[in-house]
Amino acid sequence: MTRILIIGGGIVGVASAYFLGKAGFQVDLLEREITLGSLTTAASLQAVRAQFADPVNIRFMQESLGFYETFAQQLDLPGHDIGFHQQGYLFVTGDEAVAARQRQRVAFQHAHGLTDVEYLEGEELHRRFPYLAREALAATFRQRDGWISAHEALLGFRQAARRYDVRFHLQTEVLSLTVRHGRVVGARTAAGDWEADAVVLAAGPFTAQLARTAGVELPLQPVRRHRVVIGAHDAIPHWAPMTIDEDTGAHWRPEGPGAALAWVEPEPPSPPQRHVSPDPNFTFRVMEGVYRLNPFWLDVAETLKRDNVFLHAGQYTVSPDHNPLIGPVPDVPGLWVISGFSGHGVMATPASARLLADLLTGHTPLAENPYAVDRSGLEKAEGELMVL
Ligand SMILES: Cc1cc2nc3c(=O)[nH]c(=O)nc-3n(C[C@H](O)[C@H](O)[C@H](O)COP(=O)(O)OP(=O)(O)OC[C@H]3O[C@@H](n4cnc5c(N)ncnc54)[C@H](O)[C@@H]3O)c2cc1C
């Protein structure tokens, strides 16, 4: 039996523990905090989509969303509800040039097996989504995209993992990796040393910092991102999809009787943080941002009560091409990584954790890993859709 030590109990680490336990490994997961899933996973907008513009990402997200659609069956947890709202994802534009690109992208997605994305324009767009401003010219829409409860998904993975040789150790902070004769053989915590045949870094924004303790520089940078949740408000169309202004990146989606909003603004990388302070002005900026193509946000903004606004911030763990790093760290035997999701970690979790387990068992040859740490083209991003 191979012993695996996972560092980090966010959704990625916990799902990895499940897939590795199922594959027959002996797994110990070390989490610094008093609870699982309290860092980036808790800050997420929890939105999931298969609408990507790269064939590998399209396949990968289709696998992940398929898993979420059948979560209770996949994990044999009858009745376990992850709150998958398949209200769709709508990328909207008011720009002719972007509309032309959207049309091409949908043709590309269809050609690569994502046949249920629609390109909408003119009257049809406004008939289907009457809350949009007249400036909205075109959009792409996929009904099966949407959002889940990441917390419920994490709890499901944890419950299912317990059937195997998997243990979760909370309040166990890893101080450094242990390297012996050039090989990572475990980790050091205040409560003692852990030995393992392989160590998996799933520490979200702290991943690169931990890798550094073994002398490894991973191309990952934490970048602050905000989320605003608005409580109940009558002006919000609760049936709407996740709606993204593709010209600016500002986006919102219904959240119960209210809504959740986010916007990927330019921001420099920052050191990894356990508590990320939000910028109080973000709430006003993001409402300005979504208002342009969703004018009802003006009514919401003008009648908003301070105690109905909940502002949070977390950190994306960003890789150069905005795709994750999954697999062994080259030239450092014993060290594996699953991180760098660049804002897509909740949606990518099932397929990523499955891939990690397949790479560790050898079921997927390392040469066939599209998210290898030393892949070529790592410095190039897919394009505009990746940052949303
Ligand atoms: C504002 C915002 C909105 C987002 N929206 C979306 C979205 O809509 N859809 C989507 O798919 N993704 C979204 N994301 C990204 C998504 O939240 C992340 O990709 C995902 O949660 C990453 O999960 P993780 O398990 O890798 O990391 P984390 O959740 O950060 O977990 C890492 C864990 O490692 C632990 N840890 C760190 N250092 C140590 C140590 N030394 N010892 C022990 N434990 C340690 C931490 O305590 C933490 O629990 C969003 C992120 C943000 C910030």
XYZ file of C-alpha atoms and ligand atoms in Angstrom:
441
model
C 0.000 0.000 0.000
C 1.420 3.402 -0.977
C 1.050 6.146 1.608
C -0.008 9.530 0.306
C 0.081 12.739 2.316
C -2.230 15.486 1.007
C -1.565 19.000 2.277
C -4.694 21.153 2.170
C -8.347 20.389 2.846
C -10.135 22.642 0.381
C -12.480 21.092 -2.167
C -9.514 19.982 -4.307
C -7.644 18.228 -1.484
C -10.766 16.515 -0.142
C -11.869 15.279 -3.583
C -8.300 14.065 -4.186
C -8.444 12.152 -0.900
C -11.628 10.452 -2.119
C -10.272 9.445 -5.537
C -6.913 8.313 -4.092
C -8.600 6.322 -1.314
C -10.860 4.675 -3.868
C -7.806 3.810 -5.973
C -6.371 1.857 -3.030
C -3.893 4.318 -1.525
C -3.509 4.955 2.191
C -4.261 8.660 2.510
C -3.672 11.218 5.276
C -4.861 14.767 4.655
C -3.428 17.595 6.765
C -5.445 20.793 7.094
C -4.268 23.802 9.082
C -7.672 25.221 10.016
C -10.307 23.933 12.435
C -12.549 22.998 9.522
C -12.251 21.837 5.915
C -12.940 24.155 2.999
C -12.599 27.442 4.864
C -10.134 29.272 2.593
C -10.577 29.839 -1.161
C -13.342 27.259 -1.448
C -15.448 29.298 1.007
C -14.908 32.520 -0.984
C -15.961 31.035 -4.330
C -18.928 32.065 -6.441
C -19.342 28.272 -6.960
C -20.249 28.657 -10.598
C -19.571 25.793 -13.000
C -19.472 25.817 -16.773
C -18.351 23.742 -19.730
C -18.230 26.793 -22.026
C -14.474 27.009 -22.579
C -12.552 27.771 -25.747
C -9.917 25.037 -25.676
C -10.757 21.405 -26.562
C -8.959 19.945 -23.521
C -10.703 22.303 -21.102
C -14.055 21.646 -22.777
C -13.678 17.866 -22.295
C -12.375 18.272 -18.784
C -15.231 20.529 -17.667
C -17.805 18.293 -19.360
C -16.474 15.443 -17.233
C -16.617 17.579 -14.076
C -20.115 18.910 -14.719
C -21.321 15.398 -15.606
C -19.972 14.256 -12.240
C -21.771 17.076 -10.415
C -25.010 16.288 -12.287
C -24.934 12.743 -10.913
C -23.060 13.478 -7.675
C -25.208 11.403 -5.303
C -25.036 8.327 -7.572
C -21.325 8.742 -8.324
C -20.502 8.720 -4.620
C -23.314 6.368 -3.625
C -24.748 8.946 -1.236
C -28.516 8.700 -1.827
C -30.247 12.047 -1.322
C -27.030 14.060 -1.006
C -27.927 17.398 -2.597
C -25.162 19.703 -3.823
C -27.679 22.370 -4.895
C -26.782 22.201 -8.577
C -28.771 25.060 -10.147
C -28.600 24.434 -13.894
C -29.925 27.897 -14.740
C -27.222 28.313 -17.349
C -24.348 30.650 -18.136
C -24.930 33.638 -20.400
C -21.943 35.491 -21.878
C -23.393 38.791 -23.162
C -21.849 41.471 -25.329
C -22.729 44.918 -26.619
C -19.838 44.917 -29.060
C -20.097 43.793 -32.716
C -16.540 42.471 -32.799
C -17.066 40.376 -29.651
C -20.370 39.096 -31.077
C -18.503 37.885 -34.175
C -15.983 36.088 -31.946
C -18.810 34.544 -29.929
C -20.366 33.131 -33.083
C -17.031 31.550 -34.072
C -16.462 30.234 -30.563
C -19.836 28.483 -30.509
C -19.061 26.842 -33.864
C -15.711 25.718 -32.409
C -17.396 24.368 -29.256
C -19.921 22.433 -31.360
C -17.095 20.984 -33.452
C -15.426 19.799 -30.244
C -18.434 18.012 -28.804
C -20.045 20.802 -26.768
C -23.115 20.864 -28.971
C -25.588 22.389 -26.527
C -24.213 25.959 -26.521
C -26.497 28.462 -28.252
C -25.549 31.669 -29.998
C -28.319 34.236 -29.474
C -28.809 37.718 -30.872
C -31.392 40.436 -31.507
C -35.042 39.874 -30.589
C -34.531 36.251 -29.596
C -31.925 37.270 -27.012
C -34.249 39.909 -25.519
C -37.296 37.646 -25.576
C -35.438 34.923 -23.666
C -33.654 37.301 -21.270
C -35.876 40.398 -20.966
C -33.857 41.848 -18.079
C -30.992 42.693 -20.473
C -30.425 46.272 -21.688
C -31.173 47.118 -25.348
C -27.383 47.568 -25.765
C -26.993 43.802 -25.450
C -26.355 42.610 -29.013
C -25.508 38.942 -28.697
C -24.762 36.181 -26.222
C -23.746 32.568 -25.849
C -25.854 30.391 -23.568
C -25.624 26.876 -22.180
C -28.499 25.722 -20.003
C -26.561 22.895 -18.286
C -23.994 25.295 -16.811
C -24.841 26.918 -13.468
C -23.695 26.798 -9.870
C -23.445 24.360 -6.991
C -22.841 24.473 -3.253
C -19.092 23.804 -2.979
C -19.533 23.129 0.729
C -22.050 20.339 0.112
C -19.820 18.875 -2.594
C -16.805 18.915 -0.255
C -18.848 17.221 2.492
C -19.982 14.567 0.009
C -16.399 13.819 -1.034
C -15.355 13.627 2.622
C -18.195 11.270 3.537
C -17.451 8.999 0.582
C -13.691 9.081 1.298
C -14.277 7.716 4.793
C -15.227 4.337 3.243
C -11.606 3.925 2.272
C -8.246 4.138 4.060
C -8.454 7.935 4.336
C -7.992 10.114 7.436
C -8.478 13.856 7.837
C -6.321 15.709 10.366
C -7.572 19.193 11.204
C -5.612 21.950 12.946
C -2.444 20.388 11.557
C -0.297 22.996 9.899
C 2.557 21.846 7.680
C 5.627 23.943 8.414
C 7.870 22.485 5.715
C 8.365 19.518 3.433
C 10.947 16.907 4.400
C 13.580 16.225 1.753
C 15.967 13.267 2.038
C 18.594 12.552 -0.629
C 16.755 14.783 -3.093
C 13.408 13.089 -2.508
C 10.363 14.505 -0.704
C 9.574 11.929 1.972
C 7.067 13.712 4.186
C 6.225 16.894 6.006
C 6.957 18.548 9.311
C 4.194 19.876 11.560
C 4.266 21.348 15.064
C 2.747 18.086 16.279
C 5.406 15.895 14.658
C 6.739 14.538 11.392
C 4.780 12.667 8.744
C 6.361 10.148 6.378
C 4.842 9.223 3.020
C 5.702 7.714 -0.361
C 4.245 10.763 -2.089
C 3.245 14.216 -0.868
C 0.486 16.074 -2.760
C 0.355 19.858 -2.466
C -3.299 20.969 -2.541
C -2.781 24.063 -0.426
C -4.460 26.618 -2.722
C -2.669 29.992 -2.464
C -0.064 28.477 -0.097
C 1.062 25.830 -2.583
C 4.080 27.689 -4.004
C 5.204 28.752 -0.512
C 5.194 25.128 0.663
C 6.996 23.928 -2.487
C 9.721 26.472 -1.757
C 10.530 24.648 1.498
C 11.731 21.786 -0.732
C 13.701 24.169 -2.937
C 11.105 24.112 -5.740
C 9.815 27.212 -7.518
C 6.311 26.587 -8.927
C 4.859 29.165 -11.353
C 1.865 29.991 -9.139
C 0.819 33.367 -7.774
C -2.012 34.292 -5.408
C -4.167 37.198 -6.622
C -6.961 38.771 -4.551
C -10.516 38.416 -5.888
C -13.806 39.701 -4.478
C -17.338 38.382 -4.169
C -20.418 40.319 -3.048
C -23.617 38.646 -1.917
C -26.827 40.699 -1.822
C -29.684 39.474 0.357
C -33.304 39.270 -0.780
C -34.346 41.908 -3.307
C -37.492 41.999 -5.494
C -35.776 43.575 -8.508
C -33.547 40.527 -9.066
C -34.839 37.965 -11.624
C -34.293 34.773 -9.649
C -34.730 32.486 -12.620
C -31.830 34.122 -14.517
C -28.590 32.370 -15.494
C -25.099 33.390 -14.409
C -24.822 36.528 -16.562
C -21.408 37.770 -17.645
C -20.703 41.032 -19.419
C -18.088 39.650 -21.785
C -16.889 43.167 -22.659
C -15.888 43.987 -19.062
C -15.935 40.687 -17.176
C -18.411 41.925 -14.516
C -20.832 39.134 -13.652
C -23.697 38.195 -11.363
C -26.003 35.294 -10.661
C -29.052 34.676 -8.489
C -28.312 33.408 -4.984
C -31.485 32.293 -3.206
C -33.739 35.377 -3.009
C -30.728 37.639 -3.634
C -27.675 37.543 -5.878
C -23.913 37.085 -5.935
C -21.595 39.327 -7.975
C -17.921 39.261 -8.948
C -15.498 40.944 -11.291
C -11.952 39.965 -12.166
C -10.214 43.332 -11.989
C -6.522 43.846 -12.695
C -4.703 43.364 -9.407
C -1.062 42.527 -8.648
C -0.137 39.196 -7.046
C 0.029 39.213 -3.233
C 1.538 36.898 -0.621
C -0.739 34.000 0.381
C -3.114 34.983 3.184
C -5.365 33.161 5.647
C -7.647 36.193 5.928
C -7.969 38.384 2.864
C -9.217 41.937 3.491
C -11.745 43.107 0.920
C -11.759 46.597 -0.606
C -15.060 48.161 0.638
C -15.456 50.075 -2.632
C -15.688 46.852 -4.617
C -19.443 46.622 -3.987
C -20.066 49.927 -5.785
C -17.656 49.163 -8.619
C -19.145 45.767 -9.391
C -22.692 47.157 -9.397
C -21.600 49.830 -11.859
C -20.005 47.024 -13.865
C -23.082 44.799 -14.118
C -25.550 47.683 -14.465
C -24.462 48.478 -18.048
C -26.072 45.370 -19.591
C -28.401 44.536 -16.649
C -30.182 47.846 -15.868
C -32.265 46.422 -13.001
C -29.054 46.634 -10.949
C -29.633 50.401 -10.759
C -32.887 49.737 -8.841
C -31.057 47.326 -6.572
C -28.150 49.722 -5.980
C -30.438 52.660 -5.213
C -32.494 50.775 -2.635
C -29.740 48.709 -1.109
C -29.551 48.517 2.686
C -26.094 48.254 4.152
C -27.046 45.200 6.223
C -28.122 43.402 3.040
C -24.594 43.411 1.538
C -21.998 40.767 2.312
C -18.532 41.429 0.885
C -15.833 38.744 0.855
C -12.392 38.321 -0.668
C -10.185 35.325 -1.344
C -7.227 34.585 -3.575
C -7.120 32.922 -6.961
C -4.035 30.716 -7.335
C -2.994 31.744 -10.822
C -0.786 29.819 -13.249
C 0.699 31.438 -16.368
C -1.812 29.846 -18.788
C -4.677 29.912 -16.252
C -4.905 26.126 -16.293
C -4.129 23.941 -13.266
C -0.852 22.183 -12.496
C -1.648 18.515 -11.824
C 0.938 15.759 -11.419
C 4.494 15.105 -10.289
C 6.923 17.980 -9.871
C 9.764 17.341 -12.341
C 13.137 16.430 -10.839
C 11.729 16.207 -7.305
C 10.696 12.596 -6.721
C 7.912 12.176 -4.178
C 6.404 15.635 -4.714
C 3.066 16.062 -6.511
C 0.862 19.079 -6.980
C -2.784 19.839 -7.745
C -3.283 23.594 -7.757
C -3.206 26.715 -9.912
C -6.884 26.591 -10.852
C -6.902 30.308 -11.599
C -10.523 30.815 -10.578
C -11.917 27.523 -11.904
C -11.146 25.127 -9.063
C -14.671 24.323 -7.975
C -15.808 23.510 -11.502
C -12.650 21.530 -12.293
C -12.460 19.502 -9.063
C -14.028 16.142 -10.016
C -12.055 15.681 -13.257
C -8.833 17.041 -11.701
C -8.898 14.800 -8.643
C -9.771 11.819 -10.857
C -6.823 12.674 -13.124
C -4.445 12.966 -10.155
C -5.426 9.483 -8.974
C -5.082 8.050 -12.494
C -1.598 9.538 -12.816
C -0.548 8.136 -9.440
C -1.843 4.646 -10.255
C -0.339 4.806 -13.756
C -3.796 4.366 -15.299
C -3.088 7.589 -17.241
C 0.510 7.720 -18.512
C 2.373 10.867 -17.467
C 2.980 11.633 -21.141
C -0.791 11.978 -21.671
C -1.310 14.512 -18.887
C -2.533 17.802 -20.391
C -1.918 19.705 -17.141
C 1.670 18.533 -16.499
C 3.770 20.923 -14.440
C 6.384 21.057 -17.224
C 3.958 21.217 -20.185
C 4.894 23.225 -23.197
C 2.858 26.365 -23.772
C 2.400 26.977 -20.035
C 3.175 30.636 -20.573
C 0.221 31.171 -22.996
C -3.338 31.772 -21.777
C -6.333 30.386 -23.691
C -7.803 33.822 -24.089
C -10.582 36.001 -22.877
C -12.826 33.303 -21.400
C -10.166 32.018 -19.034
C -10.109 34.966 -16.696
C -13.853 35.020 -15.980
C -13.864 35.474 -5.167
C -13.658 34.119 -5.789
C -14.625 33.593 -6.639
C -14.436 32.337 -7.227
N -15.425 31.837 -8.021
C -15.282 30.605 -8.563
C -16.318 30.034 -9.341
O -17.366 30.643 -9.548
N -16.127 28.798 -9.858
C -14.989 28.075 -9.641
O -14.864 26.979 -10.153
N -13.991 28.579 -8.901
C -14.106 29.818 -8.341
N -13.116 30.343 -7.577
C -11.884 29.566 -7.410
C -12.090 28.418 -6.441
O -12.660 28.909 -5.237
C -10.730 27.763 -6.184
O -10.126 27.398 -7.412
C -10.896 26.505 -5.345
O -11.641 26.758 -4.167
C -9.533 25.971 -4.984
O -9.690 24.967 -4.013
P -8.422 24.405 -3.292
O -8.874 23.252 -2.493
O -7.334 24.204 -4.273
O -7.904 25.613 -2.376
P -8.383 26.155 -0.963
O -9.854 26.141 -0.832
O -7.672 27.442 -0.749
O -7.816 25.075 0.037
C -6.448 25.002 0.402
C -6.398 24.498 1.825
O -5.036 24.304 2.195
C -4.905 24.657 3.550
N -3.496 24.961 3.812
C -2.743 25.952 3.274
N -1.506 25.928 3.780
C -1.464 24.875 4.642
C -0.445 24.327 5.466
N 0.791 24.869 5.527
N -0.729 23.241 6.223
C -1.973 22.675 6.186
N -2.984 23.174 5.431
C -2.723 24.244 4.661
C -5.800 25.879 3.677
O -6.156 26.121 5.036
C -6.972 25.504 2.819
O -8.031 24.896 3.536
C -13.264 31.580 -6.959
C -12.302 32.092 -6.090
C -12.497 33.349 -5.503
C -11.445 33.868 -4.557
